[in-house]
Amino acid sequence: MTDQPQASSVLRFASLGSGSKGNATLVSDGETHVLVDCGFGMREAERRLAQFGLHPRQLDAVLLTHEHGDHIRGVGPLARRYAIPVYLTAGTWLSGRLGEVPRHEWVVPQSRFAIKGLEIEPVTVPHDAREPVQFRFRAHGRHLGVLTDLGHPSEHVIDAFRGCDALILECNHDRHMLDVGPYPPRLKRRVGGHWGHLANVQAAELLTRLGLDRLQRIVCSHISEENNRPELALEALTPLLSGDESRLLVSAQEHGFAWQSIA
Ligand SMILES: [Zn+2]
Ligand SMILES: [Zn+2]
């Protein structure tokens, strides 16, 4: 977990942690380091970044997917303290959850942009926030998809994430566990609904639609502690892997996952 991204020609990614208590993903092309979301408080984010050999000042940007607390909590404090630019949609800004930051840049869904050599495509997702996006990254000819917080695998999402070499994919809940679990009925409807979160079975359906031939890494992410278990997420996706389970990883709330390089 302490490996630093080398200044080499490789697209790399890691997670500081994933789940309803906080999400943050690192993406690096060796020269550019960006953080996608920061649902951890500033001190906690600093501590977790240090475990990956990074100081907040080394971040070129924080990209924000949407305004829910498990994604935005530490973004304003980090950006203010270390003068890190925040990239976000106008809708996310209008939620008022970020507060003032020294510099922000507009993300226009479906409009590609670049931070130094790292190319980024923001993709609209069906989720109950103001203007949520997820991101597809490209560097050194390799593609990484970061795809969590979506209620269903829409045609638009499937088109936008085809041909990735690695994919961080939401496996939020097991439908049966959500049904019989402790959430109140209204929250069950929200999580399981079209603008909530992706069930294991929907993640499997999405992967089938995307095709798995190119995918070197698939990371089950944003796993609910109440309504899922890592084994159930793995069980849902393993049959799609034609015996090559080494491609499949789980991102945990506490430790995320270590740096992964896309060859
Ligand atoms: Zn959300
Ligand atoms: Zn979330």
mmCIF file of C-alpha atoms and ligand atoms in Angstrom:
data_model
loop_
_atom_site.group_PDB
_atom_site.id
_atom_site.type_symbol
_atom_site.label_atom_id
_atom_site.label_comp_id
_atom_site.label_asym_id
_atom_site.label_seq_id
_atom_site.Cartn_x
_atom_site.Cartn_y
_atom_site.Cartn_z
ATOM 1 C CA MET A 1 0.000 0.000 0.000
ATOM 2 C CA THR A 2 3.007 2.293 0.387
ATOM 3 C CA ASP A 3 4.128 2.002 -3.234
ATOM 4 C CA GLN A 4 4.400 5.402 -4.840
ATOM 5 C CA PRO A 5 3.321 5.895 -8.418
ATOM 6 C CA GLN A 6 6.549 5.975 -10.407
ATOM 7 C CA ALA A 7 7.111 8.697 -12.954
ATOM 8 C CA SER A 8 6.738 6.124 -15.674
ATOM 9 C CA SER A 9 4.442 5.711 -18.633
ATOM 10 C CA VAL A 10 1.698 3.828 -16.859
ATOM 11 C CA LEU A 11 -1.882 4.660 -15.936
ATOM 12 C CA ARG A 12 -2.357 3.780 -12.254
ATOM 13 C CA PHE A 13 -5.152 3.964 -9.773
ATOM 14 C CA ALA A 14 -5.839 3.251 -6.099
ATOM 15 C CA SER A 15 -8.566 3.795 -3.530
ATOM 16 C CA LEU A 16 -8.299 5.506 -0.147
ATOM 17 C CA GLY A 17 -11.514 3.747 0.833
ATOM 18 C CA SER A 18 -14.933 3.040 -0.629
ATOM 19 C CA GLY A 19 -18.430 2.690 0.813
ATOM 20 C CA SER A 20 -21.195 4.766 2.330
ATOM 21 C CA LYS A 21 -18.826 6.220 4.973
ATOM 22 C CA GLY A 22 -16.497 7.775 2.413
ATOM 23 C CA ASN A 23 -15.070 7.392 -1.067
ATOM 24 C CA ALA A 24 -11.861 8.672 -2.633
ATOM 25 C CA THR A 25 -9.992 7.329 -5.659
ATOM 26 C CA LEU A 26 -6.489 8.214 -6.842
ATOM 27 C CA VAL A 27 -5.645 8.281 -10.551
ATOM 28 C CA SER A 28 -2.138 8.941 -11.811
ATOM 29 C CA ASP A 29 -0.376 8.863 -15.157
ATOM 30 C CA GLY A 30 3.004 9.110 -13.405
ATOM 31 C CA GLU A 31 3.149 12.885 -13.743
ATOM 32 C CA THR A 32 -0.402 13.983 -12.916
ATOM 33 C CA HIS A 33 -2.149 12.908 -9.712
ATOM 34 C CA VAL A 34 -5.860 13.501 -9.258
ATOM 35 C CA LEU A 35 -8.247 12.528 -6.509
ATOM 36 C CA VAL A 36 -11.795 11.603 -7.531
ATOM 37 C CA ASP A 37 -14.016 12.677 -4.613
ATOM 38 C CA CYS A 38 -13.021 12.870 -0.984
ATOM 39 C CA GLY A 39 -15.658 11.609 1.414
ATOM 40 C CA PHE A 40 -13.183 11.550 4.306
ATOM 41 C CA GLY A 41 -12.533 14.490 6.604
ATOM 42 C CA MET A 42 -9.336 16.414 5.932
ATOM 43 C CA ARG A 43 -7.162 14.822 8.639
ATOM 44 C CA GLU A 44 -8.357 11.363 7.677
ATOM 45 C CA ALA A 45 -7.727 12.119 3.991
ATOM 46 C CA GLU A 46 -4.204 13.341 4.792
ATOM 47 C CA ARG A 47 -3.535 10.158 6.765
ATOM 48 C CA ARG A 48 -4.865 7.926 4.004
ATOM 49 C CA LEU A 49 -2.968 9.796 1.256
ATOM 50 C CA ALA A 50 0.250 9.368 3.255
ATOM 51 C CA GLN A 51 -0.308 5.598 3.187
ATOM 52 C CA PHE A 52 -0.093 5.865 -0.601
ATOM 53 C CA GLY A 53 3.050 7.976 -0.415
ATOM 54 C CA LEU A 54 1.293 11.197 -1.396
ATOM 55 C CA HIS A 55 0.975 14.602 0.218
ATOM 56 C CA PRO A 56 -2.120 16.693 -0.646
ATOM 57 C CA ARG A 57 0.160 19.288 -2.269
ATOM 58 C CA GLN A 58 1.079 16.697 -4.901
ATOM 59 C CA LEU A 59 -2.527 16.548 -6.114
ATOM 60 C CA ASP A 60 -3.140 18.430 -9.347
ATOM 61 C CA ALA A 61 -6.905 18.421 -8.865
ATOM 62 C CA VAL A 62 -9.863 16.981 -7.039
ATOM 63 C CA LEU A 63 -12.618 15.841 -9.399
ATOM 64 C CA LEU A 64 -16.017 15.770 -7.778
ATOM 65 C CA THR A 65 -18.685 13.353 -9.037
ATOM 66 C CA HIS A 66 -21.619 14.720 -7.018
ATOM 67 C CA GLU A 67 -22.562 16.401 -3.752
ATOM 68 C CA HIS A 68 -23.457 13.441 -1.523
ATOM 69 C CA GLY A 69 -21.566 13.494 1.769
ATOM 70 C CA ASP A 70 -19.705 10.230 1.157
ATOM 71 C CA HIS A 71 -18.012 11.972 -1.822
ATOM 72 C CA ILE A 72 -17.769 15.660 -0.913
ATOM 73 C CA ARG A 73 -17.071 15.757 2.841
ATOM 74 C CA GLY A 74 -13.338 16.521 2.707
ATOM 75 C CA VAL A 75 -13.153 18.248 -0.674
ATOM 76 C CA GLY A 76 -13.705 21.856 0.463
ATOM 77 C CA PRO A 77 -11.347 21.642 3.467
ATOM 78 C CA LEU A 78 -8.575 19.985 1.403
ATOM 79 C CA ALA A 79 -8.977 22.434 -1.483
ATOM 80 C CA ARG A 80 -8.898 25.456 0.832
ATOM 81 C CA ARG A 81 -5.950 24.322 2.883
ATOM 82 C CA TYR A 82 -3.757 23.194 -0.022
ATOM 83 C CA ALA A 83 -5.124 25.415 -2.830
ATOM 84 C CA ILE A 84 -6.101 22.400 -4.940
ATOM 85 C CA PRO A 85 -8.400 23.163 -7.896
ATOM 86 C CA VAL A 86 -11.783 21.423 -7.761
ATOM 87 C CA TYR A 87 -13.448 20.252 -10.980
ATOM 88 C CA LEU A 88 -17.223 19.917 -10.745
ATOM 89 C CA THR A 89 -20.470 20.335 -12.651
ATOM 90 C CA ALA A 90 -22.561 23.482 -12.288
ATOM 91 C CA GLY A 91 -25.290 21.378 -10.672
ATOM 92 C CA THR A 92 -22.927 20.026 -8.034
ATOM 93 C CA TRP A 93 -21.755 23.578 -7.342
ATOM 94 C CA LEU A 94 -25.352 24.814 -7.023
ATOM 95 C CA SER A 95 -26.032 22.221 -4.333
ATOM 96 C CA GLY A 96 -24.095 24.599 -2.076
ATOM 97 C CA ARG A 97 -22.353 21.700 -0.331
ATOM 98 C CA LEU A 98 -18.784 22.549 -1.339
ATOM 99 C CA GLY A 99 -18.390 26.033 0.131
ATOM 100 C CA GLU A 100 -15.851 28.532 -1.195
ATOM 101 C CA VAL A 101 -12.707 27.091 -2.768
ATOM 102 C CA PRO A 102 -9.666 28.971 -4.108
ATOM 103 C CA ARG A 103 -10.226 27.720 -7.637
ATOM 104 C CA HIS A 104 -12.855 25.678 -9.382
ATOM 105 C CA GLU A 105 -13.244 24.530 -12.966
ATOM 106 C CA TRP A 106 -16.503 23.573 -14.628
ATOM 107 C CA VAL A 107 -17.058 20.016 -15.687
ATOM 108 C CA VAL A 108 -19.487 19.847 -18.600
ATOM 109 C CA PRO A 109 -20.940 16.342 -18.867
ATOM 110 C CA GLN A 110 -19.808 14.496 -22.001
ATOM 111 C CA SER A 111 -17.189 17.210 -22.758
ATOM 112 C CA ARG A 112 -13.653 15.861 -22.559
ATOM 113 C CA PHE A 113 -10.882 17.855 -20.925
ATOM 114 C CA ALA A 114 -7.296 17.249 -19.854
ATOM 115 C CA ILE A 115 -5.171 17.914 -16.809
ATOM 116 C CA LYS A 116 -1.635 17.895 -18.196
ATOM 117 C CA GLY A 117 -1.371 14.539 -20.004
ATOM 118 C CA LEU A 118 -4.372 12.936 -18.333
ATOM 119 C CA GLU A 119 -7.503 12.985 -20.500
ATOM 120 C CA ILE A 120 -10.839 12.921 -18.736
ATOM 121 C CA GLU A 121 -14.361 12.315 -19.989
ATOM 122 C CA PRO A 122 -17.201 13.125 -17.570
ATOM 123 C CA VAL A 123 -20.231 10.888 -18.106
ATOM 124 C CA THR A 124 -23.758 11.587 -16.868
ATOM 125 C CA VAL A 125 -25.126 8.833 -14.626
ATOM 126 C CA PRO A 126 -28.649 8.114 -13.329
ATOM 127 C CA HIS A 127 -28.344 9.032 -9.626
ATOM 128 C CA ASP A 128 -30.355 11.222 -7.268
ATOM 129 C CA ALA A 129 -28.013 14.199 -7.121
ATOM 130 C CA ARG A 130 -28.209 17.578 -8.946
ATOM 131 C CA GLU A 131 -25.885 16.870 -11.879
ATOM 132 C CA PRO A 132 -23.922 13.696 -11.154
ATOM 133 C CA VAL A 133 -21.132 12.430 -13.389
ATOM 134 C CA GLN A 134 -18.619 9.612 -13.288
ATOM 135 C CA PHE A 135 -15.298 9.664 -15.121
ATOM 136 C CA ARG A 136 -13.437 7.845 -17.844
ATOM 137 C CA PHE A 137 -9.656 8.472 -17.883
ATOM 138 C CA ARG A 138 -7.161 8.001 -20.663
ATOM 139 C CA ALA A 139 -3.357 8.132 -20.559
ATOM 140 C CA HIS A 140 -0.581 6.278 -22.362
ATOM 141 C CA GLY A 141 -3.215 4.675 -24.602
ATOM 142 C CA ARG A 142 -4.993 3.018 -21.651
ATOM 143 C CA HIS A 143 -8.515 3.637 -20.370
ATOM 144 C CA LEU A 144 -9.816 3.533 -16.806
ATOM 145 C CA GLY A 145 -13.503 3.820 -15.919
ATOM 146 C CA VAL A 146 -14.643 5.014 -12.492
ATOM 147 C CA LEU A 147 -18.308 4.105 -12.237
ATOM 148 C CA THR A 148 -20.164 4.183 -8.928
ATOM 149 C CA ASP A 149 -23.355 5.823 -7.694
ATOM 150 C CA LEU A 150 -25.729 4.871 -10.462
ATOM 151 C CA GLY A 151 -29.226 3.466 -10.127
ATOM 152 C CA HIS A 152 -29.214 1.379 -13.290
ATOM 153 C CA PRO A 153 -26.956 0.588 -16.258
ATOM 154 C CA SER A 154 -28.396 3.091 -18.754
ATOM 155 C CA GLU A 155 -27.633 2.800 -22.471
ATOM 156 C CA HIS A 156 -25.713 6.068 -22.226
ATOM 157 C CA VAL A 157 -23.448 4.691 -19.496
ATOM 158 C CA ILE A 158 -22.859 1.441 -21.392
ATOM 159 C CA ASP A 159 -21.857 3.360 -24.533
ATOM 160 C CA ALA A 160 -19.559 5.676 -22.586
ATOM 161 C CA PHE A 161 -17.615 2.986 -20.703
ATOM 162 C CA ARG A 162 -17.042 0.475 -23.530
ATOM 163 C CA GLY A 163 -13.448 -0.529 -24.254
ATOM 164 C CA CYS A 164 -11.910 0.255 -20.860
ATOM 165 C CA ASP A 165 -8.773 -1.565 -19.696
ATOM 166 C CA ALA A 166 -9.798 -1.305 -16.036
ATOM 167 C CA LEU A 167 -13.060 -0.511 -14.303
ATOM 168 C CA ILE A 168 -13.948 0.547 -10.781
ATOM 169 C CA LEU A 169 -17.544 -0.628 -10.617
ATOM 170 C CA GLU A 170 -20.254 -0.125 -8.027
ATOM 171 C CA CYS A 171 -21.537 -3.336 -6.434
ATOM 172 C CA ASN A 172 -23.621 -1.583 -3.812
ATOM 173 C CA HIS A 173 -26.118 -4.117 -2.571
ATOM 174 C CA ASP A 174 -27.441 -7.598 -2.781
ATOM 175 C CA ARG A 175 -31.134 -7.289 -3.604
ATOM 176 C CA HIS A 176 -32.233 -9.897 -1.091
ATOM 177 C CA MET A 177 -30.145 -8.386 1.721
ATOM 178 C CA LEU A 178 -31.580 -4.953 0.941
ATOM 179 C CA ASP A 179 -35.126 -6.386 0.950
ATOM 180 C CA VAL A 180 -34.822 -8.075 4.317
ATOM 181 C CA GLY A 181 -32.306 -5.621 5.835
ATOM 182 C CA PRO A 182 -32.690 -2.884 8.455
ATOM 183 C CA TYR A 183 -33.273 0.140 6.186
ATOM 184 C CA PRO A 184 -36.684 1.852 6.446
ATOM 185 C CA PRO A 185 -38.948 1.246 3.401
ATOM 186 C CA ARG A 186 -38.353 4.705 1.932
ATOM 187 C CA LEU A 187 -34.563 4.262 1.988
ATOM 188 C CA LYS A 188 -34.873 0.758 0.526
ATOM 189 C CA ARG A 189 -36.850 2.209 -2.373
ATOM 190 C CA ARG A 190 -34.271 4.963 -2.856
ATOM 191 C CA VAL A 191 -31.216 2.675 -2.805
ATOM 192 C CA GLY A 192 -32.817 -0.015 -4.969
ATOM 193 C CA GLY A 193 -34.519 2.449 -7.334
ATOM 194 C CA HIS A 194 -33.573 3.719 -10.780
ATOM 195 C CA TRP A 195 -31.712 6.741 -9.380
ATOM 196 C CA GLY A 196 -30.112 5.026 -6.406
ATOM 197 C CA HIS A 197 -27.308 2.477 -6.362
ATOM 198 C CA LEU A 198 -26.259 -0.495 -8.447
ATOM 199 C CA ALA A 199 -27.081 -4.000 -7.178
ATOM 200 C CA ASN A 200 -24.605 -6.852 -7.644
ATOM 201 C CA VAL A 201 -26.835 -8.392 -10.296
ATOM 202 C CA GLN A 202 -26.977 -5.071 -12.192
ATOM 203 C CA ALA A 203 -23.181 -4.764 -12.031
ATOM 204 C CA ALA A 204 -22.973 -8.212 -13.630
ATOM 205 C CA GLU A 205 -25.489 -7.185 -16.291
ATOM 206 C CA LEU A 206 -23.539 -4.000 -17.015
ATOM 207 C CA LEU A 207 -20.253 -5.902 -17.328
ATOM 208 C CA THR A 208 -21.850 -8.386 -19.699
ATOM 209 C CA ARG A 209 -23.079 -5.519 -21.863
ATOM 210 C CA LEU A 210 -19.668 -3.788 -21.806
ATOM 211 C CA GLY A 211 -17.737 -6.944 -22.649
ATOM 212 C CA LEU A 212 -14.842 -8.216 -20.567
ATOM 213 C CA ASP A 213 -12.157 -8.994 -23.145
ATOM 214 C CA ARG A 214 -10.047 -5.886 -22.549
ATOM 215 C CA LEU A 215 -10.592 -5.555 -18.817
ATOM 216 C CA GLN A 216 -7.374 -6.258 -16.905
ATOM 217 C CA ARG A 217 -8.847 -5.148 -13.580
ATOM 218 C CA ILE A 218 -12.405 -4.987 -12.280
ATOM 219 C CA VAL A 219 -12.795 -3.499 -8.794
ATOM 220 C CA CYS A 220 -16.048 -4.080 -6.885
ATOM 221 C CA SER A 221 -16.640 -0.777 -5.096
ATOM 222 C CA HIS A 222 -19.055 1.229 -2.945
ATOM 223 C CA ILE A 223 -20.099 -2.017 -1.228
ATOM 224 C CA SER A 224 -22.802 -1.427 1.387
ATOM 225 C CA GLU A 225 -21.896 -2.600 4.873
ATOM 226 C CA GLU A 226 -25.575 -3.153 5.738
ATOM 227 C CA ASN A 227 -26.898 -4.611 2.500
ATOM 228 C CA ASN A 228 -24.045 -6.533 0.925
ATOM 229 C CA ARG A 229 -20.992 -8.639 1.575
ATOM 230 C CA PRO A 230 -17.817 -8.718 -0.523
ATOM 231 C CA GLU A 231 -18.317 -12.470 -1.118
ATOM 232 C CA LEU A 232 -21.740 -11.814 -2.662
ATOM 233 C CA ALA A 233 -20.351 -9.157 -5.015
ATOM 234 C CA LEU A 234 -17.563 -11.517 -6.079
ATOM 235 C CA GLU A 235 -20.029 -14.361 -6.485
ATOM 236 C CA ALA A 236 -22.124 -12.234 -8.861
ATOM 237 C CA LEU A 237 -19.196 -11.278 -11.113
ATOM 238 C CA THR A 238 -16.961 -14.371 -11.002
ATOM 239 C CA PRO A 239 -19.043 -16.409 -13.496
ATOM 240 C CA LEU A 240 -18.324 -13.743 -16.134
ATOM 241 C CA LEU A 241 -14.551 -14.077 -15.871
ATOM 242 C CA SER A 242 -14.040 -17.405 -17.655
ATOM 243 C CA GLY A 243 -11.880 -18.719 -14.844
ATOM 244 C CA ASP A 244 -9.523 -15.723 -14.676
ATOM 245 C CA GLU A 245 -10.490 -14.434 -11.238
ATOM 246 C CA SER A 246 -7.171 -12.664 -10.699
ATOM 247 C CA ARG A 247 -8.675 -9.699 -12.574
ATOM 248 C CA LEU A 248 -11.274 -9.143 -9.863
ATOM 249 C CA LEU A 249 -10.649 -7.084 -6.701
ATOM 250 C CA VAL A 250 -12.717 -5.647 -3.886
ATOM 251 C CA SER A 251 -12.407 -2.115 -2.562
ATOM 252 C CA ALA A 252 -12.936 -1.920 1.195
ATOM 253 C CA GLN A 253 -14.290 0.934 3.301
ATOM 254 C CA GLU A 254 -11.292 0.869 5.606
ATOM 255 C CA HIS A 255 -8.358 0.313 3.256
ATOM 256 C CA GLY A 256 -9.602 0.815 -0.298
ATOM 257 C CA PHE A 257 -7.153 -0.997 -2.533
ATOM 258 C CA ALA A 258 -3.470 -0.676 -3.382
ATOM 259 C CA TRP A 259 -2.050 0.924 -6.526
ATOM 260 C CA GLN A 260 -3.017 -0.972 -9.668
ATOM 261 C CA SER A 261 -1.139 -0.404 -12.920
ATOM 262 C CA ILE A 262 -2.720 -0.868 -16.316
ATOM 263 C CA ALA A 263 -0.192 -2.547 -18.598
HETATM 264 ZN ZN ZN B 1 -24.343 9.351 -4.232
HETATM 265 ZN ZN ZN B 2 -21.789 7.338 -2.858
#
